[in-house]
Coordinates of C-alpha atoms in Angstrom, one line a residue:
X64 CA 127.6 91.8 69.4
X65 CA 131.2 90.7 69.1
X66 CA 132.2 94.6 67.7
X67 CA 129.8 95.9 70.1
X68 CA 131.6 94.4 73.7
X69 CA 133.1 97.7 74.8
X70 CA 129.8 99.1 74.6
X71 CA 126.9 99.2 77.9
X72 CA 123.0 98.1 77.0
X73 CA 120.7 100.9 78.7
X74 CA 116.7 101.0 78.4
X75 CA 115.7 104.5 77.1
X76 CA 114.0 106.7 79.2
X77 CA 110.9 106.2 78.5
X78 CA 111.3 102.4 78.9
X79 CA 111.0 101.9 82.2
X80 CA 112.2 97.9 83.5
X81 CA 110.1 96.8 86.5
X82 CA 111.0 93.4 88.3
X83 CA 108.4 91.3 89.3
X84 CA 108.4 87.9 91.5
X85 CA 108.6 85.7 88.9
X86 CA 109.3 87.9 85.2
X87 CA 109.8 91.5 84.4
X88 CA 108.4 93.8 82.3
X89 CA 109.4 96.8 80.0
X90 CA 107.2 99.8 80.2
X91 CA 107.1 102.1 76.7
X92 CA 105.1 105.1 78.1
X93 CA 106.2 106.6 74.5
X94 CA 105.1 103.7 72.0
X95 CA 101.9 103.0 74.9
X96 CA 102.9 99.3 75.2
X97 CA 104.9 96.5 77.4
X98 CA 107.1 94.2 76.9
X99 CA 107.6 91.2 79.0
X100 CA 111.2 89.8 79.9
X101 CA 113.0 87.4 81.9
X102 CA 114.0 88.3 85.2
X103 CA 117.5 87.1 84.6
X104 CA 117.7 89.6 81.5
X105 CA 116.4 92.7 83.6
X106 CA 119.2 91.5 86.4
X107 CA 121.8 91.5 84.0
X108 CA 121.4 94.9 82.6
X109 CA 121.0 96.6 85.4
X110 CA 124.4 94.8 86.4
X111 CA 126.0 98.0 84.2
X112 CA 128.7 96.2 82.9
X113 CA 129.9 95.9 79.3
X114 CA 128.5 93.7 76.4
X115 CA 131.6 91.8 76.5
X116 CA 132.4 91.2 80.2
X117 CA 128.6 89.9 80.5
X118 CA 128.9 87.8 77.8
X119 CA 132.1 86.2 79.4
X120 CA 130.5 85.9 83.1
X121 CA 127.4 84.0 81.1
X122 CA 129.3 82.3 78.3
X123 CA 127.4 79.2 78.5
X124 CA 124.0 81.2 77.9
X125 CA 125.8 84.1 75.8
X126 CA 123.9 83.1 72.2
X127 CA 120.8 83.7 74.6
X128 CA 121.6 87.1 76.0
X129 CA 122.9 88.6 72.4
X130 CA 119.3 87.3 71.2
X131 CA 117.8 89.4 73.9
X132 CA 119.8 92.2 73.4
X133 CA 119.0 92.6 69.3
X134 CA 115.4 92.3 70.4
X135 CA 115.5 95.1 72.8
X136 CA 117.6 96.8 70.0
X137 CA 115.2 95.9 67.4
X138 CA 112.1 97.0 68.9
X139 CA 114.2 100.3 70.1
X140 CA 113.4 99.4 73.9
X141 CA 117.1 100.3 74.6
X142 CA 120.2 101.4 72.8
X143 CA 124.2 100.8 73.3
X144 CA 126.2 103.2 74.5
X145 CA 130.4 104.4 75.6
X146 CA 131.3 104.1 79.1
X147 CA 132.1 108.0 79.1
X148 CA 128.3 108.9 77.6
X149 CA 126.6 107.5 80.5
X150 CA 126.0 110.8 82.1
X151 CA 124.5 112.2 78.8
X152 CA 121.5 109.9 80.0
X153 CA 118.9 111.4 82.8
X154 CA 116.3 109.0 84.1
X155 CA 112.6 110.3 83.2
X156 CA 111.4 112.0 86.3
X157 CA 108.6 109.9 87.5
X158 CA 107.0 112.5 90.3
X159 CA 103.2 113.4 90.0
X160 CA 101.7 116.6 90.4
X161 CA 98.6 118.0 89.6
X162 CA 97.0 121.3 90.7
X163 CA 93.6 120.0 90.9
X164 CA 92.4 119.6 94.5
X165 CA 90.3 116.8 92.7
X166 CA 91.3 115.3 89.7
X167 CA 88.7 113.5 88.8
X168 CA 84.4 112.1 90.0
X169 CA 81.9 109.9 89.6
X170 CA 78.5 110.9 90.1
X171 CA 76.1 108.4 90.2
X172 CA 72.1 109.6 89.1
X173 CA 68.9 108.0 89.5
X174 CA 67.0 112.1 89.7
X175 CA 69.0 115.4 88.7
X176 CA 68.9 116.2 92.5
X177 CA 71.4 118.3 93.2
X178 CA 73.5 117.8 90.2
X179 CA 74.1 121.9 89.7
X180 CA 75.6 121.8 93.3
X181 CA 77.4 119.4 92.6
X182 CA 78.8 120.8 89.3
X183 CA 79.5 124.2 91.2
X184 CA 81.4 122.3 93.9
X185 CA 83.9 120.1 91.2
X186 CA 84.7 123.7 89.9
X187 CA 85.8 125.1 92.7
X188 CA 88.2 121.6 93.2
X189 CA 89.4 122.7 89.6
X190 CA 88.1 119.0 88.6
X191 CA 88.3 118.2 84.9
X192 CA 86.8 114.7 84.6
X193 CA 83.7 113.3 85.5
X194 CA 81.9 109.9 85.1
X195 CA 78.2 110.1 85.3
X196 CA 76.0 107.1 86.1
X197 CA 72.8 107.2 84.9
X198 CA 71.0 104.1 85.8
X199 CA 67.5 105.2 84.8
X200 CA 67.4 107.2 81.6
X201 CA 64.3 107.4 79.6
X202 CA 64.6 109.7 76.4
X203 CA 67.2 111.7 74.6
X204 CA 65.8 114.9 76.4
X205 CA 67.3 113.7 79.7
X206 CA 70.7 113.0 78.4
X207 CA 70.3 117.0 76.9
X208 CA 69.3 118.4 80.2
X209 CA 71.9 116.7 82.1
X210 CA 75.1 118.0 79.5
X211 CA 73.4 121.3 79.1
X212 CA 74.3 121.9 83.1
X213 CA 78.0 121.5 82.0
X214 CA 77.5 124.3 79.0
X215 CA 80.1 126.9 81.2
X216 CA 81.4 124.9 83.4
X217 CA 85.2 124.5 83.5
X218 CA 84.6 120.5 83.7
X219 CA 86.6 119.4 80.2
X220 CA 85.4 115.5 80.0
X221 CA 82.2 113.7 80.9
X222 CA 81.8 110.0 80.1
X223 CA 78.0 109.0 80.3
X224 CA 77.7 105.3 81.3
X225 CA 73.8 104.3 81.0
X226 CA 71.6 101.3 80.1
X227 CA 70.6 100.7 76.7
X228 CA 66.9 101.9 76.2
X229 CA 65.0 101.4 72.3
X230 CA 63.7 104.7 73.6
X231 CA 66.7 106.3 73.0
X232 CA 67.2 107.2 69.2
X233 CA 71.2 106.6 68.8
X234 CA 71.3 109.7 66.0
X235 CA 69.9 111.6 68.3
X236 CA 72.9 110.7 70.8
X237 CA 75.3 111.4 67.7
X238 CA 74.1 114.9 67.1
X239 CA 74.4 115.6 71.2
X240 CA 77.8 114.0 71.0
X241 CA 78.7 116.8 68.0
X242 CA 77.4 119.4 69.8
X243 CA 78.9 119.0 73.2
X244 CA 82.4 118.9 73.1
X245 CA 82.8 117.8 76.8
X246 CA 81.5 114.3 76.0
X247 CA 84.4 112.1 75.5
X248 CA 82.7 108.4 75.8
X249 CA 78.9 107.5 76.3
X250 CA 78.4 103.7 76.8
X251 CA 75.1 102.1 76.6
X252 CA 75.2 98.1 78.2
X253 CA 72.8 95.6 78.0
X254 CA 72.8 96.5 74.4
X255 CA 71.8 93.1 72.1
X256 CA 75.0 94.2 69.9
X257 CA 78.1 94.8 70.3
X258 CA 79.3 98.2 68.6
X259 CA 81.4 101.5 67.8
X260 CA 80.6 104.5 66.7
X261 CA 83.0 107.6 66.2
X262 CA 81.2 110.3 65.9
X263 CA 82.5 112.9 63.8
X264 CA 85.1 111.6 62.5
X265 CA 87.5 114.3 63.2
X266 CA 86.9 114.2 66.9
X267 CA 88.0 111.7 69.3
X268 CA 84.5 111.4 71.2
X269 CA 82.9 107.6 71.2
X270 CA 79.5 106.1 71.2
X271 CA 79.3 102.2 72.7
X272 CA 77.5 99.8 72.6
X273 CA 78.1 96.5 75.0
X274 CA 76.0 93.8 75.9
X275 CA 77.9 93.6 79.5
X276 CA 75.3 94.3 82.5
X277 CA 76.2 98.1 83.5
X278 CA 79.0 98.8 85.5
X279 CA 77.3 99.8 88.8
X280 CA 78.6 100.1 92.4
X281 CA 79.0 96.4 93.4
X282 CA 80.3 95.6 89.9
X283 CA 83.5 97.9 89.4
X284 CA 87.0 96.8 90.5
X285 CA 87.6 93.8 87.7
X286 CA 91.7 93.4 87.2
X287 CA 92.3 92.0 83.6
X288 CA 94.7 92.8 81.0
X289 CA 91.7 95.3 79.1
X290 CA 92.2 97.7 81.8
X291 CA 95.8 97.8 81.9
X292 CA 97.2 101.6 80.7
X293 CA 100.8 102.3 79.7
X294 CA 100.2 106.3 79.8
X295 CA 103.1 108.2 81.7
X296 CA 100.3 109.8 83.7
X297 CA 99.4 106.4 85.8
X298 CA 103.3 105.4 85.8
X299 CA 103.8 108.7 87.2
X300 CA 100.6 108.7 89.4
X301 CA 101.6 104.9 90.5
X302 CA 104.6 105.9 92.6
X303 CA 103.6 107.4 95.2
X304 CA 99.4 107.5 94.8
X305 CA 96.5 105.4 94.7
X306 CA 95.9 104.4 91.0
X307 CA 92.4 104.7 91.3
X308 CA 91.3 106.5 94.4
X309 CA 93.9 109.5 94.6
X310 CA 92.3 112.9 94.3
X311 CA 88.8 111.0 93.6
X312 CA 85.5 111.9 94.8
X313 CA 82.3 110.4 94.2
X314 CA 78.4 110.7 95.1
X315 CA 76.5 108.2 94.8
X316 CA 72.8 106.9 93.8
X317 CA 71.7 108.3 97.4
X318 CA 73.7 111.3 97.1
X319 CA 75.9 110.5 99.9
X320 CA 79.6 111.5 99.5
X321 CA 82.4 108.8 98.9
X322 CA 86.2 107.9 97.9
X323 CA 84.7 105.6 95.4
X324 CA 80.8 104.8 95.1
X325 CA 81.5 101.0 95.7
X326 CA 82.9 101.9 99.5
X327 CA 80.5 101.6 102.4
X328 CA 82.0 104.4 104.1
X329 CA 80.7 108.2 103.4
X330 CA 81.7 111.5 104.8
X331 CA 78.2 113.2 104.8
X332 CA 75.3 113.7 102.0
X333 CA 75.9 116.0 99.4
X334 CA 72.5 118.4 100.4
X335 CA 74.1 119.1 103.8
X336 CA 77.7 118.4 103.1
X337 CA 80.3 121.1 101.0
X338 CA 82.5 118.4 98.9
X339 CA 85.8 120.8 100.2
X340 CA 85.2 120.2 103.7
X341 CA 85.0 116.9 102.7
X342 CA 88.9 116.9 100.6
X343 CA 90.1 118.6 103.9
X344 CA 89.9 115.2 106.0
X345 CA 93.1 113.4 106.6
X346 CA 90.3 110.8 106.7
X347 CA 89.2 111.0 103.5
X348 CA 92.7 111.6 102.0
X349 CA 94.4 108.6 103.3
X350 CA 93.0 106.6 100.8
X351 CA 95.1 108.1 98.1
X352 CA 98.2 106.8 99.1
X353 CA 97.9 103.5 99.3
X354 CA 100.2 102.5 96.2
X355 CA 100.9 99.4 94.7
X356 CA 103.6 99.1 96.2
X357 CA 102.6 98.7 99.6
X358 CA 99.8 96.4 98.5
X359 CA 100.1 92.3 99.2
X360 CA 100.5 90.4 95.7
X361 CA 100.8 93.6 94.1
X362 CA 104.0 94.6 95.3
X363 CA 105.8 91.3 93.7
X364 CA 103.3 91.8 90.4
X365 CA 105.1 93.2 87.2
X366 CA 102.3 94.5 86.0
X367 CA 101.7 96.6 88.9
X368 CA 102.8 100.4 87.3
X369 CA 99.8 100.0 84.3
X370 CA 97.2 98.8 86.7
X371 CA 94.8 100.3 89.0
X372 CA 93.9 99.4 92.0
X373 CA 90.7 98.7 94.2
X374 CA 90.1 99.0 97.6
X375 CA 86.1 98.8 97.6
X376 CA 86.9 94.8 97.1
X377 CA 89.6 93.0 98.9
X378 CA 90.0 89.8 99.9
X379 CA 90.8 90.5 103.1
X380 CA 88.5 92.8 104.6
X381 CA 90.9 93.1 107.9
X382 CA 93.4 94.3 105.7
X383 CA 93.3 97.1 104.0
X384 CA 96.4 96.2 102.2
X385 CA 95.1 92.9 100.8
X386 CA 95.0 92.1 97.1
X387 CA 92.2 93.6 95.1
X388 CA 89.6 90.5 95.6
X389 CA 88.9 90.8 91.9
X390 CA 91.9 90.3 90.3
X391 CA 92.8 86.2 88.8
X392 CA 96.4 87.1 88.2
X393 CA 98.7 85.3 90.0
X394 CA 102.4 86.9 89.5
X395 CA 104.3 83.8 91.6
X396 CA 103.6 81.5 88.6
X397 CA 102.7 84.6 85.7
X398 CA 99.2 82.6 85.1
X399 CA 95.7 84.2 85.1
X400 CA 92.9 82.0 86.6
X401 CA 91.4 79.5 83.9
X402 CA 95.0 79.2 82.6
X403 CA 96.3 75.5 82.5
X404 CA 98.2 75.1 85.4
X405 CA 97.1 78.2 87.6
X406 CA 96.7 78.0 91.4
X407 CA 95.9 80.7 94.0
X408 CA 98.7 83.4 95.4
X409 CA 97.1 80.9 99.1
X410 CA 97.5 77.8 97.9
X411 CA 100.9 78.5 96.1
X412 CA 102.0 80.5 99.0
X413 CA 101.6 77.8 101.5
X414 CA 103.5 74.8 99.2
X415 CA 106.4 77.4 98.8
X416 CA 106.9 78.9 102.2
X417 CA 110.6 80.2 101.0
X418 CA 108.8 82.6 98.6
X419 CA 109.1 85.7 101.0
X420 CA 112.6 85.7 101.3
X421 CA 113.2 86.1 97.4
X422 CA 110.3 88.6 97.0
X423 CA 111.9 90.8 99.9
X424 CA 115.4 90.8 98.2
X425 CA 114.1 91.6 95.3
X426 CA 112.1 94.3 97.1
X427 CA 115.0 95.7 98.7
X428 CA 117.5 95.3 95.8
X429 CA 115.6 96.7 93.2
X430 CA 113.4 99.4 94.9
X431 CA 113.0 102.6 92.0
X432 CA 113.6 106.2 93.9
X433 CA 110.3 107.6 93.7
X434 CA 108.9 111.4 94.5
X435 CA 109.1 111.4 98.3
X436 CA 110.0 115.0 98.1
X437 CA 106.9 116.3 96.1
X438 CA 104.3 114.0 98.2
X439 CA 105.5 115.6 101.5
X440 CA 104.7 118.8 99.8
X441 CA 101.2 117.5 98.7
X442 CA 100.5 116.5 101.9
X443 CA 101.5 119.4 103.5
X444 CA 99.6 121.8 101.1
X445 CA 96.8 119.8 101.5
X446 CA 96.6 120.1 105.5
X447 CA 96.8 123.4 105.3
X448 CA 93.4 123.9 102.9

């Protein structure tokens, strides 16, 4: 670093640096990974000063830092630049827009009642992507009825979560996953193996087996490091938006219409009730923007930007801002429940009562411009439906 000190560290663009209450992370929406870092290390770049003049204000830690910065140079996380370049180098535009009126659906079926409305209605929303539910499924024939209601539709990817039945002949479910391209992911649980099949090979469509109880209404909303996604479409969608509720719409086993099937509250059944009418409630729209960042824990949690969030479970029920009730991490100590040492965000919260103050400068001091601009636009287009 010594022939480096006139030279500035800066993350690359797609590397986005969050801070959390207790470490930071690195966000590679290019490479589809993290990396996690000190928060000293993420305060010091964003200090934009020059090699040299932080390695003289932290010369007793300055073999430290230059280790740091090769590793961020190594793994090509950030790069050195001239003083005079710095305006060469635009921050990635983080707003989110889609034109769907719904992005995305679960429907979850126990009959086929209604299922053509409801495919006639998505369309209409311009939704692409729908998860279907199928908690009773007998025979290959009622997977085929089922995908051939999607044969002209403008729907682009169905993912078929079901249980695992010996009546079901899993070549047969390879030839209807090579002949409907729409079919992205079909997941059998309470399989007796665990198991993957790609089928063809030259498509990205998957068949899997799990021997987890299906994922039903009551048993959605698990946090864990599985489910976190480094894709520029959730950091995007993170901002500003729900991460798993914004421009969702569900129905569920009884056909009434929901945000998510795991929420009590409905907006009307789906034999009586047009899904638009339905988008054009303020009621039913609020839930999209409750982000991250206005959520308790979450908002001091560096892994808050790849993770989605629940609302169906939290643990306080009086608060619709509470943590997702679900979720093990604590990000005050950087431990998952069952690690040595873990306690809960209440108990650690109530031996550190100082912990506030830090997590609101860091809030304030650190707070990434976001896309206030293009959600008052949203909001606006979508009052006026």
């Amino acid at each position: 670093m010594k022939k480096n000190r006139t030279k500035y560290i800066k993350f690359f663009a797609s590397c986005i640096a969050y801070i959390g209450y207790r470490r930071s992370i690195i966000i590679d929406v290019q490479n589809y990974n993290y990396k996690i870092i000190p928060n000293s290390l993420f305060k010091i770049i964003k200090t934009n000063k020059s090699i040299g003049r932080i390695l003289d204000l932290y010369k007793d830690n300055s073999t430290i830092i230059e280790e740091y910065f090769n590793m961020l140079l190594n793994k090509n996380l950030a790069f050195l630049y001239d003083k005079h370049e710095a305006k060469f180098f635009p921050k990635l535009d983080l707003s989110w827009k889609k034109p769907s009126q719904i992005t995305n659906s679960i429907i979850e079926l126990n009959k086929f009642t209604h299922i053509d409305k409801i495919i006639s209605q998505l369309e209409k929303l311009l939704c692409k992507y729908i998860q279907i539910r199928i908690y009773d499924c007998e025979n290959i024939e009622y997977l085929n009825n089922i995908i051939c209601k999607f044969e002209f539709s403008t729907i682009i990817s169905i993912e078929l979560h079901l249980k695992y039945s010996t009546n079901i002949n899993l070549k047969e479910v390879e030839t209807l996953v090579s002949n409907s391209p729409r079919i992205k992911t079909i997941v059998f649980y309470n399989s007796k193996e665990q198991k993957i099949y790609k089928e063809p090979e030259n498509r990205m469509s998957s068949i899997l087996l799990v021997e987890d109880e299906m994922v039903g209404s009551q048993n959605c909303g698990n946090v864990n490091l599985n489910y976190f996604s480094c894709s520029v479409s959730l950091l995007t969608e993170s901002q500003c938006h729900n991460t798993c509720l914004n421009r969702k719409i569900s129905i569920d086993a009884d056909g009434y219409i929901k945000n998510c099937p795991s929420m009590k509250h409905h907006y009307g059944h789906i034999s009586e009730t047009n899904l638009l009418d339905v988008v054009r409630k303020p009621e039913f729209r609020k839930w999209w923007y409750y982000k991250k960042d206005d959520i308790d824990v979450c908002q001091d949690c560096e892994f808050k930007h790849i993770c989605t969030d629940c609302r169906a479970f939290i643990k306080d029920p009086n608060n619709i801002l509470s943590q997702p009730a679900k979720c093990g991490y604590n990000p005050y100590i950087a431990l998952w429940e069952g690690q040595e040492g873990w306690v809960s965000v209440e108990q650690w919260r109530k031996e550190n009562p100082e912990w506030e103050k830090i997590a609101n400068e860091n809030r304030a001091k650190y707070k990434k411009e976001n896309c206030d601009i293009n959600l008052k636009e949203e909001k606006e287009y979508f009052n006026n439906l």
